[in-house]
mmCIF file of C-alpha atoms in Angstrom:
data_model
loop_
_atom_site.group_PDB
_atom_site.id
_atom_site.type_symbol
_atom_site.label_atom_id
_atom_site.label_comp_id
_atom_site.label_asym_id
_atom_site.label_seq_id
_atom_site.Cartn_x
_atom_site.Cartn_y
_atom_site.Cartn_z
ATOM 1 C CA UNK B 251 4.331 47.346 -3.005
ATOM 2 C CA UNK B 252 4.593 43.821 -3.189
ATOM 3 C CA UNK B 253 2.462 41.840 -5.595
ATOM 4 C CA UNK B 254 0.428 38.758 -4.401
ATOM 5 C CA UNK B 255 -0.552 35.906 -6.777
ATOM 6 C CA UNK B 256 -3.318 33.481 -5.470
ATOM 7 C CA UNK B 257 -2.409 30.061 -6.285
ATOM 8 C CA UNK B 258 -4.315 28.159 -8.184
ATOM 9 C CA UNK B 259 -6.221 25.796 -6.473
ATOM 10 C CA UNK B 260 -5.830 21.950 -6.671
ATOM 11 C CA UNK B 261 -8.420 20.436 -9.253
ATOM 12 C CA UNK B 262 -10.608 17.547 -7.824
ATOM 13 C CA UNK B 263 -8.512 15.116 -9.266
ATOM 14 C CA UNK B 264 -5.280 16.417 -7.575
ATOM 15 C CA UNK B 265 -7.356 16.753 -4.506
ATOM 16 C CA UNK B 266 -8.821 13.068 -4.715
ATOM 17 C CA UNK B 267 -4.814 11.666 -5.233
ATOM 18 C CA UNK B 268 -3.455 13.388 -2.672
ATOM 19 C CA UNK B 269 -6.372 11.804 -0.185
ATOM 20 C CA UNK B 270 -5.435 8.373 -2.056
ATOM 21 C CA UNK B 271 -1.940 8.606 -0.890
ATOM 22 C CA UNK B 272 -2.989 9.923 2.729
ATOM 23 C CA UNK B 273 -5.329 6.548 3.040
ATOM 24 C CA UNK B 274 -2.732 3.995 1.455
ATOM 25 C CA UNK B 275 -0.174 5.491 3.860
ATOM 26 C CA UNK B 276 -2.517 5.019 6.779
ATOM 27 C CA UNK B 277 -3.498 1.254 5.535
ATOM 28 C CA UNK B 278 0.023 0.112 5.458
ATOM 29 C CA UNK B 279 0.662 1.889 8.624
ATOM 30 C CA UNK B 280 -2.231 0.360 10.469
ATOM 31 C CA UNK B 281 -1.554 -3.564 8.895
ATOM 32 C CA UNK B 282 1.825 -3.417 10.566
ATOM 33 C CA UNK B 283 0.914 -1.827 14.369
ATOM 34 C CA UNK B 284 0.565 -5.262 15.815
ATOM 35 C CA UNK B 285 3.498 -6.666 14.562
ATOM 36 C CA UNK B 286 5.185 -3.644 15.755
ATOM 37 C CA UNK B 287 4.039 -3.876 18.919
ATOM 38 C CA UNK B 288 5.490 -7.548 19.576
ATOM 39 C CA UNK B 289 8.341 -6.827 17.336
ATOM 40 C CA UNK B 290 12.215 -6.574 18.331
ATOM 41 C CA UNK B 291 14.576 -4.085 16.955
ATOM 42 C CA UNK B 292 15.024 -6.142 13.597
ATOM 43 C CA UNK B 293 11.824 -6.746 13.164
ATOM 44 C CA UNK B 294 11.185 -3.237 13.444
ATOM 45 C CA UNK B 295 13.593 -2.217 11.127
ATOM 46 C CA UNK B 296 12.021 -4.733 8.558
ATOM 47 C CA UNK B 297 8.223 -3.799 9.237
ATOM 48 C CA UNK B 298 9.802 0.046 8.715
ATOM 49 C CA UNK B 299 11.629 -0.939 5.356
ATOM 50 C CA UNK B 300 8.577 -2.975 4.313
ATOM 51 C CA UNK B 301 5.931 0.117 4.946
ATOM 52 C CA UNK B 302 8.206 2.742 3.018
ATOM 53 C CA UNK B 303 8.877 0.191 -0.034
ATOM 54 C CA UNK B 304 5.100 0.169 -0.074
ATOM 55 C CA UNK B 305 4.450 3.870 0.157
ATOM 56 C CA UNK B 306 7.080 4.256 -2.712
ATOM 57 C CA UNK B 307 5.078 2.118 -4.881
ATOM 58 C CA UNK B 308 1.761 3.589 -4.218
ATOM 59 C CA UNK B 309 3.414 6.866 -4.866
ATOM 60 C CA UNK B 310 4.947 5.744 -8.104
ATOM 61 C CA UNK B 311 1.812 4.151 -9.494
ATOM 62 C CA UNK B 312 0.038 7.502 -8.334
ATOM 63 C CA UNK B 313 2.371 9.758 -10.356
ATOM 64 C CA UNK B 314 2.201 7.519 -13.441
ATOM 65 C CA UNK B 315 -1.698 7.292 -13.172
ATOM 66 C CA UNK B 316 -3.247 9.814 -15.462
ATOM 67 C CA UNK B 317 -4.431 12.422 -13.387
ATOM 68 C CA UNK B 318 -4.768 15.901 -15.160
#
């Protein structure tokens, strides 16, 4: 017999945090679509690096936020 535990549902604050992560990442990606469409390989690499840095900053700020 296997005992299965149900995971504790995430708090409303944690759900809001997850939504903020998704929203912020989408905004960052949307902002660079035009430059990606017309960019050469070097420009694409710069855009991708900038997106990764921005998303990392957003994640760090959310991780440091006072959310239970």
